[in-house]
Structures are given as C-alpha cells and as structure tokens.
Tab-separated table of C-alpha atoms in Angstrom:
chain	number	residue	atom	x	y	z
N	1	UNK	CA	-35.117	26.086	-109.390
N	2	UNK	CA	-31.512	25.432	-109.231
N	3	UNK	CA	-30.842	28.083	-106.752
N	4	UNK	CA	-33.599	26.223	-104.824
N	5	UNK	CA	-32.450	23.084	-104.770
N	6	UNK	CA	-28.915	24.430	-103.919
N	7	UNK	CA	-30.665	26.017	-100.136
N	8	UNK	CA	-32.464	22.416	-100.344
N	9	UNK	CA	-29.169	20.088	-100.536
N	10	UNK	CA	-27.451	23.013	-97.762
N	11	UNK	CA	-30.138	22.317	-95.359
N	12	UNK	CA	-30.212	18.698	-95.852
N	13	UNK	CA	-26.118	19.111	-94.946
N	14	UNK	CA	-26.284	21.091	-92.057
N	15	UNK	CA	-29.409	19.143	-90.917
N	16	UNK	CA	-27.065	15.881	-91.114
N	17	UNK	CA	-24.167	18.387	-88.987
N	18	UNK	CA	-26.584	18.649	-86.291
N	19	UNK	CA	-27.513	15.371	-85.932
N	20	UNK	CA	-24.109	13.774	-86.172
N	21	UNK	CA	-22.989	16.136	-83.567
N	22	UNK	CA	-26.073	15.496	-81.237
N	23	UNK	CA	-25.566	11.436	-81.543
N	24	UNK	CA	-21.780	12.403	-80.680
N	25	UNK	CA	-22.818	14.702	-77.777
N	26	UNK	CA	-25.384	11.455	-76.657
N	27	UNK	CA	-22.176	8.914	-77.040
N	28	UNK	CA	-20.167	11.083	-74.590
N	29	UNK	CA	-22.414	11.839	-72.303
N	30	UNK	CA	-23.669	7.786	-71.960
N	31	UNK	CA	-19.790	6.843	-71.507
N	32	UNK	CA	-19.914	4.634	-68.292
N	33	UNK	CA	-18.936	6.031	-65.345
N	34	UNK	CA	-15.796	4.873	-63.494
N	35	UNK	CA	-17.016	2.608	-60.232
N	36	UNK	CA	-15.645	3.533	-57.003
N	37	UNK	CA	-13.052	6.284	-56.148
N	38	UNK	CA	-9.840	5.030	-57.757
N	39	UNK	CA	-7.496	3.493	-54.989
N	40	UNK	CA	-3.980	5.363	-54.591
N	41	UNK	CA	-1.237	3.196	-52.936
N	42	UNK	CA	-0.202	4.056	-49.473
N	43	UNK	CA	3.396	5.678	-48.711
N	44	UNK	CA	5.769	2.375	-47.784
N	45	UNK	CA	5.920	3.093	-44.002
N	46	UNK	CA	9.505	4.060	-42.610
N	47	UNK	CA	11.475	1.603	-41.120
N	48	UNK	CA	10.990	1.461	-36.719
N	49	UNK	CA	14.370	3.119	-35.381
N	50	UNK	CA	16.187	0.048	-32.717
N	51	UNK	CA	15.482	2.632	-30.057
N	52	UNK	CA	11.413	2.355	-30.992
N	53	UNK	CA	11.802	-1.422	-30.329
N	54	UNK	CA	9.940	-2.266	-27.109
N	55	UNK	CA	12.231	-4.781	-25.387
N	56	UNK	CA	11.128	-8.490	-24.735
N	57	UNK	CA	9.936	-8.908	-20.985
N	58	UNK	CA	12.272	-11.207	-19.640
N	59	UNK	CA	11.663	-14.593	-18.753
N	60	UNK	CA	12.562	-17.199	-16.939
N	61	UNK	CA	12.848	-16.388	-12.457
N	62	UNK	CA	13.141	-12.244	-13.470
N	63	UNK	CA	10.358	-10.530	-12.166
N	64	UNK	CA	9.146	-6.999	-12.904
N	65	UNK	CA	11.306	-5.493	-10.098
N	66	UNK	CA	14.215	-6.373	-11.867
N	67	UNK	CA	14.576	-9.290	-8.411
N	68	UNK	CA	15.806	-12.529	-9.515
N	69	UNK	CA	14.553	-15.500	-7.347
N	70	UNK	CA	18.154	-16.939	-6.010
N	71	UNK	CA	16.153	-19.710	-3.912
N	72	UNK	CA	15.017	-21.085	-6.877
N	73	UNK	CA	18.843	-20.756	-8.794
N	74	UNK	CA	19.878	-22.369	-5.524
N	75	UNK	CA	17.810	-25.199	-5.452
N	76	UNK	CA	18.134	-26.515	-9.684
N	77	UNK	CA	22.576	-26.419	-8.905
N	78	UNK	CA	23.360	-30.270	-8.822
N	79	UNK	CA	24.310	-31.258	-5.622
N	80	UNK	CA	22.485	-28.029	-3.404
N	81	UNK	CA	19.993	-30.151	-2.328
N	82	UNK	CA	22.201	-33.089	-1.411
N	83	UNK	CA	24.238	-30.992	1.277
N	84	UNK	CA	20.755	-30.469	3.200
N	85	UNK	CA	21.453	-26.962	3.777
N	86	UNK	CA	17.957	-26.399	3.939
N	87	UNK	CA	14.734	-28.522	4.817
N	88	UNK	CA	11.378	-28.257	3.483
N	89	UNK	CA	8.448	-27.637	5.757
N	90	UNK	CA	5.065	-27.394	3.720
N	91	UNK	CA	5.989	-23.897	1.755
N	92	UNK	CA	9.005	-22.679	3.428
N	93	UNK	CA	12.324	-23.626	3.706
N	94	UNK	CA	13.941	-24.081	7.179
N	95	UNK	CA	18.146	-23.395	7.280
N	96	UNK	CA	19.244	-26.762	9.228
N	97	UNK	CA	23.153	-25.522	8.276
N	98	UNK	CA	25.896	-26.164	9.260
N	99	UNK	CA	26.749	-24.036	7.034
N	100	UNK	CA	25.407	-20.892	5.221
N	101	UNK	CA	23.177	-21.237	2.006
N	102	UNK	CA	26.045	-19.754	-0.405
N	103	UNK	CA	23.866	-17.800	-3.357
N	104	UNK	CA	24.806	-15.716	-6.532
N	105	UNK	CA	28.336	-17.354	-7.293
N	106	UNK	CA	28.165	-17.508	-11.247
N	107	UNK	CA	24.812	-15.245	-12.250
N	108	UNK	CA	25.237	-13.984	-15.714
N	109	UNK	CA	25.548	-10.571	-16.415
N	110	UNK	CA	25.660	-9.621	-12.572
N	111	UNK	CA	28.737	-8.089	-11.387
N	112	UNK	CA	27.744	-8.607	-7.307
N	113	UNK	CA	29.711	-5.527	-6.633
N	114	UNK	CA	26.429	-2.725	-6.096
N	115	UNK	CA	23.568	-5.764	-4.515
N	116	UNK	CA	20.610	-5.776	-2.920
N	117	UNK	CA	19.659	-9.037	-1.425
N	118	UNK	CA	15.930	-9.555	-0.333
N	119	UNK	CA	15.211	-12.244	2.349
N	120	UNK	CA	11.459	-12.999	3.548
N	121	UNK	CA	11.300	-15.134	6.275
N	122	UNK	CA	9.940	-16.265	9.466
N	123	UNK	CA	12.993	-15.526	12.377
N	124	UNK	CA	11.811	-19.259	14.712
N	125	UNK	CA	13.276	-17.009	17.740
N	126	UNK	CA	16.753	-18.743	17.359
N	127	UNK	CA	19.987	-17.139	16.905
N	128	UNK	CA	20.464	-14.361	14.357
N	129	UNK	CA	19.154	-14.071	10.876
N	130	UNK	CA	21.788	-13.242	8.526
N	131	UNK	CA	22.540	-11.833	4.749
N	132	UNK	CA	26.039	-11.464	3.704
N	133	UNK	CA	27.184	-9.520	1.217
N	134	UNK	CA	31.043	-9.187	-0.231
N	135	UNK	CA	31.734	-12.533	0.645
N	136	UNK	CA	35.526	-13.678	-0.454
N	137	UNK	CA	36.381	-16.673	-2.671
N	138	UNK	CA	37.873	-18.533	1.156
N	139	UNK	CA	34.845	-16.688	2.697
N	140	UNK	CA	37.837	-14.889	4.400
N	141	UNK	CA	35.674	-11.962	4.908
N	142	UNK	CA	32.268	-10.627	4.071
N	143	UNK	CA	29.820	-7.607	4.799
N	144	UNK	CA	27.006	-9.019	7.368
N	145	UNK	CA	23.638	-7.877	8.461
N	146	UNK	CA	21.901	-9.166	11.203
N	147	UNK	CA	18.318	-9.328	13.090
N	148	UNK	CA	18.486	-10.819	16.533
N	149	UNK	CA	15.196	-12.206	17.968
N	150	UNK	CA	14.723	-9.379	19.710
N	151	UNK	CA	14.524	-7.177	16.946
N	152	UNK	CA	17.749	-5.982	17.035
N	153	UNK	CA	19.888	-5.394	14.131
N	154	UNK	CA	23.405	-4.796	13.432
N	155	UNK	CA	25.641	-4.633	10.188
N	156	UNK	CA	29.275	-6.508	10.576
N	157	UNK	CA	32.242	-6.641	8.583
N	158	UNK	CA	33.940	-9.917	8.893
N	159	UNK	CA	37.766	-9.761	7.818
N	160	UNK	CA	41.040	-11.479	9.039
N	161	UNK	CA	39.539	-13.576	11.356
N	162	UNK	CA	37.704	-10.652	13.141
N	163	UNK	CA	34.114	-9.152	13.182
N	164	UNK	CA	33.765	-5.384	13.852
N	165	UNK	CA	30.647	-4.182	14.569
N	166	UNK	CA	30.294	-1.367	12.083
N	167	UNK	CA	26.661	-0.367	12.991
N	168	UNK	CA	23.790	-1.148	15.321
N	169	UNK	CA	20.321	0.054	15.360
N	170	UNK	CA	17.408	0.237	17.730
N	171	UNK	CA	15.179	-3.021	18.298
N	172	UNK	CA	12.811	-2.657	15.886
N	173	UNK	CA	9.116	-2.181	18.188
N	174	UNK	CA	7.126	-5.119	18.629
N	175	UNK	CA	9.074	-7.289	16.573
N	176	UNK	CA	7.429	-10.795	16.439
N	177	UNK	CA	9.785	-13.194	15.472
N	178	UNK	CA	7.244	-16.059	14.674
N	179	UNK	CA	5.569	-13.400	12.003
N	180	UNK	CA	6.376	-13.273	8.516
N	181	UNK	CA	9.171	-10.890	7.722
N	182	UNK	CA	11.049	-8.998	4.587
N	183	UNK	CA	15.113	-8.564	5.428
N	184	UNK	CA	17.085	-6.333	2.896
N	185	UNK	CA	20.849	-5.866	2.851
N	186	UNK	CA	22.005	-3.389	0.312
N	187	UNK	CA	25.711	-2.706	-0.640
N	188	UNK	CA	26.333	0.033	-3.060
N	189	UNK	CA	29.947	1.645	-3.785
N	190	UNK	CA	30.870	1.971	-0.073
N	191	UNK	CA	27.282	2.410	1.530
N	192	UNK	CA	25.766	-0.330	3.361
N	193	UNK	CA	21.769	0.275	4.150
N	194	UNK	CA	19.753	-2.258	5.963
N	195	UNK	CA	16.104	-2.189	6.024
N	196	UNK	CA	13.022	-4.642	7.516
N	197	UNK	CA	9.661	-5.051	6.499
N	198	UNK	CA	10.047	-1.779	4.475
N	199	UNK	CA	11.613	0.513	6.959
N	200	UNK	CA	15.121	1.768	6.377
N	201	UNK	CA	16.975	1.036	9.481
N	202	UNK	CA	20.070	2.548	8.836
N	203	UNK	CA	23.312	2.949	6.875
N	204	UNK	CA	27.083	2.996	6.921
N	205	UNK	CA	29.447	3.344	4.813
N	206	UNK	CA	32.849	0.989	4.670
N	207	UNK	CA	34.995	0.758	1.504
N	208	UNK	CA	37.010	-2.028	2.749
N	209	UNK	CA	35.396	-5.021	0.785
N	210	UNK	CA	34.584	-3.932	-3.352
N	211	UNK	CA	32.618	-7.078	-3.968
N	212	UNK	CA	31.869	-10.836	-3.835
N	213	UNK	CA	29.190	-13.682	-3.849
N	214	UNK	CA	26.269	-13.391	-0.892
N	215	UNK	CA	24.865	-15.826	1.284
N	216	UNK	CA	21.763	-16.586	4.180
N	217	UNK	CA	21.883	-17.873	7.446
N	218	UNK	CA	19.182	-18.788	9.749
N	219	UNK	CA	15.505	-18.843	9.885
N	220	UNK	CA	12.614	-20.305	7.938
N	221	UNK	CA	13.162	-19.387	4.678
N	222	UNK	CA	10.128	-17.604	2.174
N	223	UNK	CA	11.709	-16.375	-0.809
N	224	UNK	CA	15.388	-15.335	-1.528
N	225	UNK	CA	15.822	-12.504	-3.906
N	226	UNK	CA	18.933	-10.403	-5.986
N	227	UNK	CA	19.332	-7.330	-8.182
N	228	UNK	CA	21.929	-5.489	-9.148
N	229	UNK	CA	22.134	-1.867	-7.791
C-alpha cells in the first residue's frame, strides 16, 4: 500500500507538470499579436547641393529670350515722355524726333559692350530706319545700321564728325515698307551682323568703337528690345 500510494502521489505530480505546462503553452500562444507592421523612420534626406537649385524665372520686362523690353524702360524714365520723342498712335509708337530715342544708358548688370538690339516696326516709307549701337557719352560716334525704304540696308560707323560706310547689302526683295517688320543690329567683340525679319543680311567686322549706350531712329515703333551677347 505504501508503495502504491507513492506511484499514486507521482502521477498526481506529473499530472499537475503537464497541465501547468499546457496552460503555459495556451498563455503564449493567446499573447496578442502586434497590429500593423512596425513603422521604421525614414533616412533624413541629404541636403540639395546650390547647383541643384532651379533658379527663379525672372521677373519684371525679362522675357524667356533673355530680351529685355527697352521701350517700356524708356517710357517709366521721368521726363522721356515730356521730350515727345515719340507719339502714340493706337498700339504703336511713331518717332516724331528731333532727336533719336536714346535707350540702355544705366541697365543693371549689362555691360552694352557684346548687344543685340531688336526693333519691330512699321518703316512709313520715310527716311531711314536706324539702330545704333556704341554710341559715345557726346554721341561723338556710334556703330549704325540702316534700312532705307527701298529695302536697302547699310551698316555705318559714325566717328569725328564723319560717316563711313562700312557695309551695304542688297535691297532686301519685295520689301513693303508699310508691313510690319523685325530690325536686328548685333555688335559682338569686333563683328557687326545685321539681320531683317529673320534673315541675316550680312556682317563686318570694325574694332574701332569697344562699347556704349544704343539708340532708334525713325519709323513707327512696335516693340524695342536688348540682350547682352
């Protein structure tokens, strides 16, 4: 009997083993599970390098091209529109002189040495259009392209009281001078190219004048435009 109730009170014990063990396998295995993938912080981004950096567009009469509108610089300087210089007629300008419609004297940042000057305009059939380039502080002497009625054009260098004729081109065919046209005078080191509606019509080269402000003369007057070269 007592070796019986020794198996009894070992069964009883490894009975109770069995069970403890299963509740602790059941309190494991019930353990909530965690909700959601756990959320790792993102690397800190590295700074943008300044030569990343997308430059602001710039504002203000600067237009995609890189032209500035000089009829519009012209026409906000006190006392440009008291001289009468030019008249308005509906959405152009017309040149009444007497004298020239001096542009680009003070522009920040420009250095009017390497210019292009844009001029759209409507010629009237009087006299010659003109852009000059190069121009002196006594307007002593200046760079000067021309478009005659005709369609003839001709770059000039005016210095010492004296204009040589350093170029002239072919009348340009069919040239209307009541039509709409684009002028461009272009000084760049010592190369002077002049081109209409487009067309290159030539080029020369003088190194006589390094640089200067730039004026217009003539016609009925569109749109004025600079850019440095």
């Amino acid at each position: 009997r007592a070796h019986a109730g020794s198996r009894a009170r070992q069964a009883a014990n490894s009975g109770g083993a069995d069970n403890a063990g299963s509740q602790n396998q059941r309190l494991v295995t019930s353990s909530p599970a965690t909700s959601g993938p756990i959320k790792v912080g993102e690397p800190p981004k590295p700074p943008v390098a300044k030569s990343d950096l997308k430059p602001v567009p710039p504002t203000g009469t600067t237009n995609s091209g890189g032209w500035i509108d000089s009829l519009a610089e012209c026409l906000v300087v006190t006392g440009n529109a008291a001289k009468g210089t030019l008249k308005q007629e509906g959405a152009v300008w017309r040149w009444v002189g007497p004298e020239a419609v001096f542009l680009g004297g003070t522009p920040a940042g420009k250095s009017l040495a390497n210019l292009a000057v844009r001029l759209t305009f409507r010629h009237g059939g009087r006299n010659s259009v003109a852009i000059k380039l190069r121009i002196g502080k006594t307007t002593g002497f200046n760079y000067n392209a021309v478009i005659r009625p005709d369609g003839m054009t001709e770059i000039k260098r005016w210095q010492d009281e004296r204009d040589s004729l350093l170029a002239k081109f072919d009348p340009i065919p069919g040239f209307d001078p009541k039509a709409s046209h684009v002028m461009e005078f272009r000084a760049q080191s010592d190369m002077l190219t002049l081109l209409v509606d487009g067309q290159t019509r030539g080029s020369v080269k003088d190194a006589t004048l390094a640089s200067g402000s730039f004026s217009i003369s003539f016609g009925s007057i569109e749109k004025i435009e600079y850019r440095d070269l």
